[in-house]
Structure formats: C-alpha cells, structure tokens
Amino acid sequence: MADKQNELTSIQGTISRITYQHPESHYTVARLDEDGGPAATVVGVLFPVSEGEEIKVTGVWKRHARYGLQFQVDHWTKVDPATLEGIEKYLGSGMIKGIGPTYAKRLVGAFGLETLRVLSEEPLRVLDVDGIGEVRARRIMEAWQAQRGMQDVMVFLQGHGVGASLALRIYRVFGADTVAQVRENPYALAQQVHGIGFLLADRLAGHIGIRGDFPLRVQAGVLHVLRESSERGHCYLPLTALAKSACQLLEVDDERIDIAVEKLAERGEVILQSERDPHLTRVYLVNLFEAEQRVAQALARLLTTPSFLQGDRRPRPWEKDQGVSRGAIDLLSGALFADLPINLDEDQVSAARRALQEKVFVITGGPGTGKTTLLMSLLAILRRAKVSFALAAPTGRAAKRMTESTGEDATTLHRLLEYNPREGGFQRNADKPLQVDVIIVDEASMVDIALMDHLLAAIEPHTHLILVGDVDQLPSVGPGSVLKDLIESQSVPVATLRRIFRQVQQSLIVVNAHRILQGQNLEFSDARERRDFDFIARESEEEILETIKELLRERIPRWLGAPPEQIVQSVQLLTPMHRGLLGTIQLNRDLQSLFNPTGQAIERAGMTLRVRDKVMQLRNNYDKGVFNGDLGRIVSIDRDDGKIRVDYDERVVEYESDEWDEISLAYATSIHKSQGSEYPVVVLPLHTSHYIMLYRSILYTAVTRGKKLVIVVGSRKALGMAIRNVRVEIRNTGLKERLIGALATRESAALF
C-alpha cells in the first residue's frame, strides 16, 4: 500500500470498529477489515455507518505523521452484510433504536439471511419475534426507515458524483426529501446549499437525465451568470452581455435565454430596468437592485436634512431632555480650531470645516497626503465640542490600523451594526438606529453596495457621515463601486488631498505610489542607503521565483533582524494572478515548503494545510465573525474530530471538516485580497505573463500595502506595462444616476 499513496483506489470490507465519529460533521475514524486483505484505518465523512456494516470506499492512501498509513475516503457505498454474524453485529451496533445485541440475536435467529429484507419489506413480521411488542416494533420500524432513508440518500448522491461531505450538507438541508428534490429540481441545491454551485448541480442534473434546454436549467444558468458577475463587482448586466455569457455556458440559443429572463422576472427573482435600446436593458438580481435604490434614497435624505451641528436644533432622539431645545454648537469657531495637537495646511483646514458643515462628506487622497492627520484633528474638535462619534472600517485589519493611527477605538462595520446571525442579521437598523452624532468610515473604497445599504439604514437623518478613502485603490471585493460613484455623481461634497507632506517625502513608497498614478518611471533605492523601496530586475519566471526565495531566506530576515521562520507574519507576497509559476497557488506551495515544510497536516482539494501555516478566510462567515481576506495562523489540527483551529489576532476560530474549504494558504495572496491591509514588508513579483492584470491601479494598490519596505522583483517591461496601462476597472452600477435622481425628486417635492 505504501507504494500507492496518493493514487485513487477502492477497497471493500467490514467496519469492525468505529474509533471516533464527530456528532455534527460526522468525520469518522474507523477500522475496516478488508475482504481477503488486512485491516485498514479509514478516515473521512462516513455517515450513516455502523460497526458490522460492509462498505466499499474510494479514496487515497495517506501517511499520517502520528497515526501512520490511513485511507482517506472520498466517497463510499454500502454493501449489505452477507453473513449471519455480520447482520447480527450490524443490527446490534446501536444504530437502530430499539435493537440492541439481544434483539439483534433474536431477529437473526428468526429470519436468518432474510433479516434485512424483512425489516425493509415486511416489517410487521418483527411482531412474531419473542419479546417484541407493538411499541418496540413501531420504534424499530421508524428507526429502520429513517436510517435506511438517510443511507439511501447518501448512496444516491455519491452514486451521482457528489462527495460524502457535500452529500451530508445536502441531506441536512432537504432531509428525507433529498432524492425527490434532486429529481424535481437539482438546481435548487445551488441556491440553498453552501458549496454547491451551478456547475456541480448541472453535473448532477446531467446524471439524472435532465436535457440541456430544460427551462429550470436555463433559468438556473442565467442566475449563475448574474451571481458570477456580482462576484466580479457588477450590480447588473446588460441583457446582451447576459445572453452572450449564458449561451456560452448552457449551449442554448438566445431565445431560450430571453424566455428564462422573462420567467425569472415574473417570479421576482430578477429586476429588468428598461433602457432606450432594448438590448441594453439592465438585468439585476433583486437584492442588488433594491440595495442601490435604498442607498440612493438614504443618501438623498441625509444630504437634504439640516445639520444639527450648525444653528439651533432639536435634541437627538436618544437624549433625555426631549422637550428642551439646545443651542448651536459652533464647530467652526476659532476656539475649537485653535491649538490643535497637529498643524493643518490650508487645504486640510478647509476640508475639516466642510466635513463639519456637510451631512455627507468624502475625504480622498493618496498616501502621505494627510488623511490621517486631518482625521485626528477632526476627532480633537469633536471631543472638544462633546459631540459623539463612532469610527469604523470594512475589515478587522483596517479597523485595527484606524485605532493605532487615531488612538480612538475603531471597529468593523459589522460589529458597529451588531451583526448577529442567530437573531437575523444586523441588529442596528431603522428600528434600532445608531445613537451617535458623527460616523467616520475609513477605507471607504472597500465598502460594497450591500454593506453601505445596511450602514445607511442604521443612520438617523440628523447624523453626519464622513467617508475617508483612496479612490485610486481597487474597488470593493463585493458588488458596487460606492465611493467612486458618490464622487462622480457630484452630489456629495468631496475634499481631494493632493499635497505630499515633507515628512513623508523621504519615503520612496509614497513617492512611487504617486509616480504610478502620474504614469511616471519609479525611483529606486541607492544600495548604500537603507531606503524603503527597491526593484530587482529579473527576466524569467524561474529567476523571479528563485530571487524571491533568496530574499525571504537571507536579505529580508537581515533587514528585520529576525530568523526566516519568524518573518512570515511580517512579509506578504502580493501577486496579480492565481495561476502560473508566480500565481498564488504555486507560490503558496513553494513558500510553505520554505517556511513550514513538516508537521501535523491535512489534505484538502489538492492543498496541504499544516499547523503554523499562514492562512486566509475566503468568504464572509458571520457566524464565526471572520470575513473575506482576514489573515490568521493555524494553531492546531485534530484529524480525529475533523477540526482545524486558526488564530486571528489572538481570537481562535474553529473549523469543522465540511468548513475546511473556507480557508486557504496565505503566504502569497492576490492584490485584490490585500485591500484595506498594510504589511511591514511587501514583495511583488511582476512578469509579462501577468499581462492581463498589469495595469496602473493594481500596481498602485500593491505598492501602497507596504508600510516599511516594498520590493518589486520582475522584468522592466512588465513594470512599464503596468505603469502605462491606465485601464480602469469599470463596473456596471446604477448608484450614481439613482442618487442624482433621488436628490432631484426631493428638491422638486420641497418646492411644493
């Protein structure tokens, strides 16, 4: 067997002992006595199985560092026990309520090799067995049917190419109705079960004979294309673009797509927004259409409601002296601006005054332009005036940076809005608004349309909202382009900070970030100086990779004054691509071998995860309080109970075996995933093979993630391509025009 490790194979035998089975994930460790062969340890999602059952398992042999050679199960099928001893052991295992060892022996004594058939086809015959009355017989029949029903479901799904872990997820959602649901509409699985996408559902549909132009298939395909486009940041797709993508995916004609879109619109699953050109009709997922509408209306309401910070005002709703009018708080008085801890230039003073005047205000600018300085001064003024405020950011890392830079507590937007999945989402909303005068959101370019919708729903009309961010960064991971749309609408007051202050002009990171935006060649460090930006010219991908390894083994540890194994959390490789020699997948494998080559490990989807590995959360998980892009470190792996524990800034999160796909190695991450984060050291490989992703904003984003040192390793041609390519990531959004329209409507109503 040792010579067949990692080779897909099948073995058959009897479960002689279940060593461990997790009560929720059903991750199982069991002893399998092979037919005509030795005993083996099998591990994986084996449910429902019990001792005495004969099963056939398919998977691979793996050598565990602690437990030796094990068979990792991908999927399994049940084989009814063929001997009297096997049947008796199976029934006496406790799997069937009402049947223990005693009654198992009596049943096998009465029916022999026909016992299992009798239980399935003639269950009333159990009443003929000594000691089994009507009550016990009913318990046995119900338990047998439930157990066989689950088993039949699992076998059915695995027989159609669904792995054991996903099969269990499906069963948890649909229960005994699983097979009927799959046969009626397998595409419902893609909508209701996490981890089951359209492609898997479509493969399952093909297995059960659903033809290519089946209406439910076409409708599911259209929804899949829309959801995929939302994952790329779009709030809608023009009908022609949707039809083209759907036709390619489904291999059906345009007419089928048009019919499917109309049907989905009738059912309220998509919204059609007509345009002058019918081919340009916008097709929205309902949630994104409604979010755009609500955000536009909420912003229009804020912008047209007078500020309580200037002039007489009524008390805020949460104040106790509801009947008492309070006088003006003159936040623009010279007294409040005098003797601030930080000197402001004219542009910053003007921005500060406008931020205190305007109900919604945007502060934007590149690195070193004084956004943090301005923010600290605003906070000093608000504290002097005894005006309440809240600081927030889209991610935990961004919130932590905000706290460090301002000295004030900042939180994630999700925590500010008190997200609680057990009670139905965000607890702060229109019915329970935030009781604060001013809300300041940093890294606002990362806020997508859905999160902005939830934030605005929780803001009182008199509250001020200040958005701080760099509009030249890549847009949010989620759909929408909120900050850019607000600025381009010209409906929201904006202060753009451009001056690079003298104290940061010594930073080549800052200087080069601005040179990138201006399309200028970069400046590099003098080898004799300890500057913070360097470029190492290498032409081939192999040379780039070897240079990066050398940097991580030798140069960067010397620069940081720490051994290589201790610099993992300080150094972040950022790359434009996922595939290829310099993509995230291969780089993570290489860097894992460099930094963490041995130790307790598990295999998942072709990836090895080890204790001490640096990992990233891949999707928002509100139950666990971890979000897309969060970085952590694996602190333990328990194969026996199927759990991985990850430390996120001293908060440990536990993952069950069917949740392992939520995390991935993160020695190297995509530049998109780095938004909102800062790292002491950034290493950026650039090669012409990345040409699809070599454009100005992605290079700018990567460079501005570095705090102390940025090293670009690559070809001069690739660097030049990235600087010259002014490609702007255009997203299909309607927020800008909706905001203009909502303001016009409110202004018209005010005239009458």
Short mmCIF file of C-alpha atoms in Angstrom, two decimals, residues 229-235 394-395 443-449 469-488 628 670-677 693 695-702 704-705 726-733:
data_model
loop_
_atom_site.label_atom_id
_atom_site.label_comp_id
_atom_site.label_asym_id
_atom_site.label_seq_id
_atom_site.Cartn_x
_atom_site.Cartn_y
_atom_site.Cartn_z
CA SER A 229 -20.91 38.91 -12.40
CA SER A 230 -21.76 40.21 -8.92
CA GLU A 231 -18.66 38.39 -7.60
CA ARG A 232 -16.69 40.42 -10.16
CA GLY A 233 -18.22 43.61 -8.76
CA HIS A 234 -21.16 44.25 -11.11
CA CYS A 235 -24.60 45.18 -9.80
CA PRO A 394 -14.85 47.44 6.45
CA THR A 395 -12.30 44.89 7.74
CA GLU A 443 -11.03 52.64 3.76
CA ALA A 444 -14.37 53.57 2.22
CA SER A 445 -13.30 52.33 -1.22
CA MET A 446 -13.75 48.80 0.18
CA VAL A 447 -17.40 49.31 1.13
CA ASP A 448 -19.70 47.50 -1.28
CA ILE A 449 -23.30 48.36 -2.06
CA GLY A 469 -10.62 56.57 1.40
CA ASP A 470 -8.37 56.47 -1.63
CA VAL A 471 -10.48 56.40 -4.78
CA ASP A 472 -7.46 55.26 -6.79
CA GLN A 473 -7.36 51.95 -4.94
CA LEU A 474 -9.02 48.89 -6.40
CA PRO A 475 -12.77 48.87 -5.77
CA SER A 476 -14.53 46.71 -3.19
CA VAL A 477 -14.40 42.93 -3.36
CA GLY A 478 -18.21 42.85 -3.25
CA PRO A 479 -20.50 44.36 -5.90
CA GLY A 480 -20.70 48.08 -6.46
CA SER A 481 -18.32 50.99 -6.71
CA VAL A 482 -19.78 53.12 -3.96
CA LEU A 483 -17.02 55.64 -3.24
CA LYS A 484 -16.28 56.25 -6.93
CA ASP A 485 -20.00 56.61 -7.74
CA LEU A 486 -20.53 59.15 -4.96
CA ILE A 487 -17.60 61.25 -6.14
CA GLU A 488 -18.59 61.09 -9.82
CA ASN A 628 -13.19 37.55 3.37
CA SER A 670 -3.82 38.25 -4.68
CA ILE A 671 -3.54 42.02 -4.78
CA HIS A 672 -7.34 42.23 -4.75
CA LYS A 673 -7.43 40.33 -1.45
CA SER A 674 -4.92 42.75 0.12
CA GLN A 675 -7.25 45.75 0.09
CA GLY A 676 -7.57 47.50 3.43
CA SER A 677 -4.46 45.82 4.80
CA MET A 693 -3.61 42.11 -14.80
CA TYR A 695 -2.46 47.94 -15.06
CA ARG A 696 -1.93 51.08 -13.04
CA SER A 697 -4.50 50.72 -10.25
CA ILE A 698 -3.46 47.18 -9.37
CA LEU A 699 0.24 48.17 -9.17
CA TYR A 700 -0.71 51.23 -7.10
CA THR A 701 -2.76 49.12 -4.70
CA ALA A 702 0.07 46.61 -4.24
CA THR A 704 0.57 51.16 -1.06
CA ARG A 705 0.09 47.99 1.04
CA VAL A 726 -4.45 53.22 -17.41
CA ARG A 727 -7.19 50.62 -17.63
CA VAL A 728 -9.93 51.43 -15.18
CA GLU A 729 -11.99 48.61 -13.76
CA ILE A 730 -15.46 49.61 -14.97
CA ARG A 731 -18.33 48.12 -13.03
CA ASN A 732 -21.96 48.04 -14.03
CA THR A 733 -23.60 50.12 -11.32
#
